[in-house]
Coordinates of N, CA, C and O in Angstrom, one line a residue:
M1 N 0.8 -1.2 0.0 CA 0.0 0.0 0.0 C 0.9 1.2 0.0 O 1.9 1.3 0.7
L2 N 0.5 2.2 -0.8 CA 1.2 3.5 -0.9 C 0.2 4.6 -0.7 O -0.8 4.7 -1.4
I3 N 0.5 5.5 0.2 CA -0.3 6.7 0.5 C 0.6 7.9 0.1 O 1.7 8.0 0.5
I4 N 0.0 8.8 -0.7 CA 0.7 9.9 -1.2 C 0.0 11.2 -0.8 O -1.2 11.3 -1.0
Q5 N 0.7 12.1 -0.1 CA 0.1 13.4 0.2 C 0.9 14.4 -0.6 O 2.2 14.4 -0.5
K6 N 0.3 15.3 -1.3 CA 1.0 16.3 -2.1 C 0.6 17.7 -1.5 O -0.5 18.0 -1.1
E7 N 1.6 18.6 -1.6 CA 1.4 20.0 -1.2 C 2.3 20.9 -2.0 O 3.5 20.6 -2.2
F8 N 1.8 21.9 -2.6 CA 2.5 22.8 -3.4 C 2.7 24.1 -2.7 O 1.7 24.8 -2.3
K9 N 4.0 24.4 -2.3 CA 4.2 25.7 -1.7 C 5.6 26.2 -2.0 O 6.5 25.5 -2.3
K10 N 5.7 27.5 -2.1 CA 6.9 28.2 -2.5 C 7.5 27.7 -3.7 O 8.8 27.6 -3.8
G11 N 6.7 27.3 -4.7 CA 7.2 26.9 -6.0 C 7.8 25.5 -6.0 O 8.5 25.0 -6.9
I12 N 7.4 24.7 -5.0 CA 8.0 23.3 -4.8 C 6.8 22.4 -4.6 O 5.9 22.7 -3.8
L13 N 6.8 21.3 -5.3 CA 5.8 20.2 -5.0 C 6.4 19.3 -4.0 O 7.4 18.6 -4.2
F14 N 5.8 19.2 -2.8 CA 6.2 18.3 -1.8 C 5.4 17.1 -1.9 O 4.1 17.2 -1.8
V15 N 6.0 15.9 -2.0 CA 5.3 14.7 -2.1 C 5.7 13.8 -0.9 O 6.9 13.4 -0.8
R16 N 4.8 13.6 0.0 CA 5.0 12.8 1.2 C 4.5 11.3 1.0 O 3.4 11.1 0.7
L17 N 5.5 10.4 1.0 CA 5.2 9.0 0.8 C 5.1 8.2 2.0 O 5.9 8.3 2.9
K18 N 4.1 7.3 2.1 CA 3.9 6.5 3.3 C 3.5 5.1 2.9 O 2.7 4.9 2.0
G19 N 4.2 4.1 3.4 CA 3.9 2.7 3.0 C 5.1 2.1 2.2 O 6.2 2.2 2.6
E20 N 4.7 1.6 1.1 CA 5.7 0.9 0.2 C 5.7 1.4 -1.2 O 4.6 1.6 -1.8
L21 N 6.9 1.7 -1.7 CA 7.0 2.1 -3.1 C 7.8 0.9 -3.8 O 9.0 0.8 -3.8
T22 N 6.9 0.1 -4.3 CA 7.5 -1.2 -4.9 C 6.8 -1.4 -6.3 O 5.9 -0.6 -6.7
K23 N 7.2 -2.4 -7.0 CA 6.6 -2.7 -8.3 C 5.1 -2.8 -8.2 O 4.4 -2.6 -9.2
N24 N 4.5 -3.2 -7.0 CA 3.1 -3.3 -6.9 C 2.4 -1.9 -6.7 O 1.2 -1.9 -6.8
T25 N 3.1 -0.9 -6.3 CA 2.5 0.4 -6.0 C 3.0 1.5 -6.8 O 2.5 2.7 -6.7
V26 N 4.0 1.3 -7.6 CA 4.7 2.4 -8.4 C 3.7 3.1 -9.3 O 3.9 4.3 -9.6
K27 N 2.7 2.3 -9.8 CA 1.7 2.9 -10.7 C 1.0 4.1 -10.0 O 0.6 5.0 -10.7
I28 N 0.7 3.9 -8.8 CA 0.1 5.0 -8.0 C 0.9 6.3 -8.1 O 0.4 7.4 -8.3
L29 N 2.2 6.2 -7.8 CA 3.1 7.3 -7.9 C 3.1 7.9 -9.3 O 3.0 9.1 -9.5
H30 N 3.1 7.0 -10.3 CA 3.1 7.5 -11.7 C 1.8 8.3 -12.0 O 1.9 9.4 -12.6
N31 N 0.7 7.8 -11.6 CA -0.6 8.4 -11.9 C -0.8 9.7 -11.1 O -1.3 10.7 -11.6
E32 N -0.4 9.7 -9.8 CA -0.7 10.9 -9.0 C 0.4 12.0 -9.0 O 0.2 13.1 -8.7
V33 N 1.6 11.6 -9.4 CA 2.7 12.5 -9.3 C 3.4 12.7 -10.7 O 3.5 13.8 -11.2
T34 N 4.0 11.6 -11.2 CA 4.8 11.7 -12.4 C 4.1 12.3 -13.6 O 4.6 13.2 -14.2
Q35 N 2.9 11.9 -13.8 CA 2.1 12.5 -14.9 C 1.9 14.0 -14.7 O 1.9 14.7 -15.7
V36 N 1.6 14.4 -13.5 CA 1.4 15.8 -13.2 C 2.6 16.6 -13.4 O 2.6 17.7 -14.0
V37 N 3.8 16.1 -12.9 CA 5.0 16.8 -13.0 C 5.4 16.9 -14.5 O 5.8 18.0 -15.0
R38 N 5.1 15.9 -15.3 CA 5.4 15.9 -16.7 C 4.5 16.9 -17.5 O 4.9 17.7 -18.3
S39 N 3.2 16.7 -17.2 CA 2.2 17.5 -18.0 C 2.2 19.0 -17.8 O 2.0 19.7 -18.7
I40 N 2.4 19.4 -16.5 CA 2.3 20.8 -16.2 C 3.7 21.4 -16.0 O 3.9 22.6 -15.6
K41 N 4.7 20.6 -16.3 CA 6.1 21.0 -16.3 C 6.5 21.6 -14.9 O 7.1 22.7 -14.8
I42 N 6.3 20.9 -13.9 CA 6.7 21.3 -12.5 C 8.2 21.2 -12.5 O 8.8 20.3 -12.9
H43 N 8.8 22.3 -11.9 CA 10.3 22.4 -11.9 C 10.9 21.7 -10.7 O 11.9 21.0 -10.8
N44 N 10.3 21.8 -9.5 CA 10.9 21.4 -8.3 C 10.0 20.4 -7.5 O 8.9 20.8 -7.2
V45 N 10.5 19.3 -7.2 CA 9.8 18.3 -6.4 C 10.7 17.7 -5.3 O 11.9 17.4 -5.5
V46 N 10.1 17.7 -4.1 CA 10.8 17.1 -2.9 C 10.0 15.9 -2.5 O 8.8 16.0 -2.2
F47 N 10.6 14.7 -2.4 CA 10.0 13.5 -1.9 C 10.4 13.3 -0.5 O 11.6 13.1 -0.2
N48 N 9.4 13.3 0.4 CA 9.7 13.0 1.8 C 9.5 11.5 2.0 O 8.3 11.0 1.9
I49 N 10.5 10.8 2.3 CA 10.5 9.4 2.5 C 10.5 8.9 4.0 O 10.7 7.7 4.2
S50 N 10.3 9.8 4.9 CA 10.4 9.5 6.3 C 9.5 8.4 6.7 O 9.7 7.7 7.7
K51 N 8.3 8.3 6.1 CA 7.3 7.3 6.5 C 7.2 6.2 5.5 O 6.2 5.4 5.5
L52 N 8.2 6.1 4.6 CA 8.2 5.0 3.6 C 8.9 3.8 4.3 O 10.0 4.0 4.9
N53 N 8.3 2.6 4.3 CA 8.9 1.5 5.1 C 9.5 0.5 4.1 O 10.2 -0.4 4.6
K54 N 9.3 0.6 2.8 CA 9.9 -0.3 1.9 C 10.0 0.3 0.5 O 9.1 1.0 0.1
I55 N 11.1 0.0 -0.2 CA 11.3 0.4 -1.5 C 12.1 -0.7 -2.2 O 12.9 -1.3 -1.6
D56 N 11.8 -0.9 -3.5 CA 12.5 -1.8 -4.3 C 13.1 -1.1 -5.5 O 13.0 0.2 -5.6
L57 N 13.8 -1.8 -6.4 CA 14.4 -1.2 -7.5 C 13.4 -0.4 -8.4 O 13.8 0.6 -8.9
T58 N 12.2 -0.9 -8.6 CA 11.2 -0.3 -9.4 C 10.9 1.1 -8.7 O 10.7 2.1 -9.5
G59 N 10.8 1.1 -7.4 CA 10.5 2.4 -6.7 C 11.6 3.4 -6.9 O 11.4 4.6 -7.1
V60 N 12.8 2.9 -6.8 CA 14.0 3.8 -7.0 C 14.0 4.4 -8.4 O 14.2 5.6 -8.6
K61 N 13.7 3.5 -9.4 CA 13.7 4.0 -10.7 C 12.6 5.0 -10.9 O 12.7 6.0 -11.7
A62 N 11.4 4.9 -10.2 CA 10.3 5.9 -10.3 C 10.8 7.2 -9.8 O 10.5 8.3 -10.4
L63 N 11.5 7.2 -8.7 CA 12.1 8.5 -8.1 C 13.1 9.1 -9.1 O 13.1 10.3 -9.3
I64 N 13.9 8.3 -9.7 CA 14.9 8.8 -10.7 C 14.2 9.4 -11.9 O 14.6 10.4 -12.4
C65 N 13.1 8.7 -12.3 CA 12.3 9.2 -13.4 C 11.8 10.7 -13.2 O 12.0 11.6 -14.0
N66 N 11.3 10.9 -12.0 CA 10.8 12.2 -11.6 C 12.0 13.2 -11.5 O 11.9 14.4 -11.9
Y67 N 13.1 12.8 -11.0 CA 14.3 13.6 -11.0 C 14.7 14.1 -12.4 O 15.0 15.2 -12.6
N68 N 14.7 13.1 -13.3 CA 15.0 13.5 -14.7 C 14.0 14.4 -15.4 O 14.4 15.3 -16.1
I69 N 12.8 14.2 -15.1 CA 11.7 15.1 -15.6 C 12.0 16.5 -15.1 O 11.9 17.5 -15.8
C70 N 12.2 16.7 -13.8 CA 12.5 18.0 -13.2 C 13.7 18.6 -13.8 O 13.7 19.8 -14.1
R71 N 14.7 17.8 -14.0 CA 16.0 18.4 -14.6 C 15.7 18.9 -16.0 O 16.2 19.9 -16.4
N72 N 14.9 18.1 -16.7 CA 14.5 18.6 -18.1 C 13.7 19.8 -18.1 O 13.6 20.5 -19.0
N73 N 13.0 20.0 -17.0 CA 12.1 21.2 -16.8 C 12.9 22.4 -16.1 O 12.4 23.3 -15.6
D74 N 14.3 22.3 -16.1 CA 15.2 23.3 -15.5 C 14.9 23.4 -14.0 O 15.0 24.5 -13.5
G75 N 14.6 22.3 -13.4 CA 14.4 22.3 -11.9 C 15.2 21.2 -11.3 O 16.3 20.8 -11.8
I76 N 14.8 20.8 -10.1 CA 15.5 19.9 -9.3 C 14.5 19.0 -8.5 O 13.4 19.4 -8.2
S77 N 14.9 17.8 -8.3 CA 14.1 16.9 -7.4 C 15.1 16.4 -6.3 O 16.2 16.1 -6.6
M78 N 14.5 16.3 -5.1 CA 15.3 15.9 -3.9 C 14.5 14.9 -3.1 O 13.3 14.8 -3.2
I79 N 15.3 14.2 -2.3 CA 14.7 13.3 -1.3 C 15.0 13.8 0.1 O 16.1 14.2 0.4
C80 N 14.0 13.8 1.0 CA 14.3 14.2 2.3 C 13.6 13.2 3.3 O 12.7 12.5 2.9
G81 N 14.0 13.3 4.5 CA 13.4 12.5 5.6 C 14.5 11.5 6.0 O 15.2 10.9 5.3
N82 N 14.5 11.3 7.3 CA 15.5 10.4 7.9 C 15.0 9.0 7.8 O 14.3 8.5 8.6
N83 N 15.5 8.3 6.8 CA 15.1 6.9 6.6 C 16.4 6.1 6.1 O 16.6 6.0 4.9
N84 N 17.2 5.7 7.0 CA 18.5 5.2 6.7 C 18.4 3.9 5.8 O 19.3 3.8 4.8
H85 N 17.5 3.1 6.0 CA 17.4 1.8 5.2 C 17.1 2.2 3.7 O 17.8 1.7 2.8
I86 N 16.2 3.1 3.5 CA 15.8 3.4 2.1 C 16.9 4.4 1.5 O 17.2 4.2 0.3
K87 N 17.4 5.2 2.3 CA 18.5 6.1 1.8 C 19.7 5.3 1.2 O 20.3 5.7 0.2
S88 N 19.9 4.2 1.9 CA 21.0 3.3 1.4 C 20.8 2.8 0.0 O 21.7 2.6 -0.8
M89 N 19.5 2.6 -0.4 CA 19.2 2.1 -1.7 C 19.3 3.3 -2.7 O 19.5 3.0 -3.9
I90 N 19.2 4.5 -2.3 CA 19.2 5.6 -3.1 C 20.5 6.3 -3.2 O 20.8 7.1 -4.1
N91 N 21.5 5.9 -2.3 CA 22.8 6.6 -2.3 C 23.5 6.5 -3.6 O 24.3 7.4 -3.9
N92 N 23.3 5.5 -4.4 CA 24.0 5.4 -5.7 C 23.4 6.1 -6.8 O 23.8 5.9 -8.0
T93 N 22.4 6.9 -6.6 CA 21.7 7.6 -7.6 C 22.2 9.1 -7.6 O 23.0 9.5 -6.7
S94 N 21.8 9.8 -8.6 CA 22.2 11.2 -8.7 C 21.3 12.2 -8.0 O 21.5 13.4 -8.0
M95 N 20.3 11.6 -7.3 CA 19.3 12.5 -6.6 C 19.9 13.1 -5.3 O 20.7 12.5 -4.6
F96 N 19.6 14.4 -5.1 CA 20.0 15.1 -3.9 C 19.2 14.5 -2.7 O 18.0 14.3 -2.8
Q97 N 20.0 14.3 -1.6 CA 19.3 13.9 -0.4 C 19.6 15.0 0.7 O 20.8 15.3 0.9
I98 N 18.5 15.4 1.3 CA 18.6 16.5 2.3 C 17.9 16.1 3.6 O 17.1 15.1 3.6
K99 N 18.1 16.9 4.6 CA 17.6 16.5 5.9 C 16.0 16.6 6.0 O 15.4 15.6 6.4
D100 N 15.5 17.7 5.6 CA 14.0 17.9 5.8 C 13.5 18.9 4.7 O 14.2 19.4 3.9
E101 N 12.2 19.1 4.8 CA 11.5 20.0 3.8 C 12.0 21.5 3.9 O 12.1 22.2 2.9
V102 N 12.2 21.9 5.2 CA 12.7 23.3 5.3 C 14.0 23.5 4.6 O 14.3 24.5 4.0
S103 N 14.9 22.5 4.7 CA 16.2 22.6 4.0 C 16.0 22.7 2.5 O 16.8 23.4 1.9
A104 N 15.0 22.0 2.0 CA 14.7 22.0 0.6 C 14.3 23.4 0.2 O 14.8 23.9 -0.8
I105 N 13.4 24.0 0.9 CA 13.0 25.4 0.6 C 14.2 26.3 0.6 O 14.4 27.1 -0.3
N106 N 15.1 26.2 1.6 CA 16.3 27.0 1.7 C 17.2 26.8 0.6 O 17.9 27.7 0.1
M107 N 17.3 25.5 0.1 CA 18.3 25.2 -0.9 C 17.8 25.6 -2.3 O 18.5 26.1 -3.1
I108 N 16.5 25.5 -2.5 CA 15.9 25.8 -3.9 C 15.7 27.3 -4.0 O 16.0 27.9 -5.1
R109 N 15.3 28.0 -3.0 CA 15.1 29.5 -3.0 C 14.5 30.0 -4.3 O 15.1 30.7 -5.1
I110 N 13.2 29.7 -4.4 CA 12.5 30.2 -5.6 C 12.2 31.7 -5.5 O 11.9 32.2 -4.5

């Protein structure tokens, strides 16, 4: 199960993920987030993974896909939230990892 909460503030789409981002749930992320980011050309997205308890390679690829879309839109995508198990799976990607959402606002500075 994957629960997604979205909030747009200060020019950044904050996506808070809860549950599992796996091959069984990645379509939910695609439908609720990726298609929106792509279709309205959102520049900056921050994924909060603090309440994500499981991710697999398909989930990591979905986050990278959003990162690439933001980069193509002249923006940035980041991951925040203290989740050491999941961060270890993402460490080998080119995505920025930051402490929290406030840090993202300070870093992006729209």
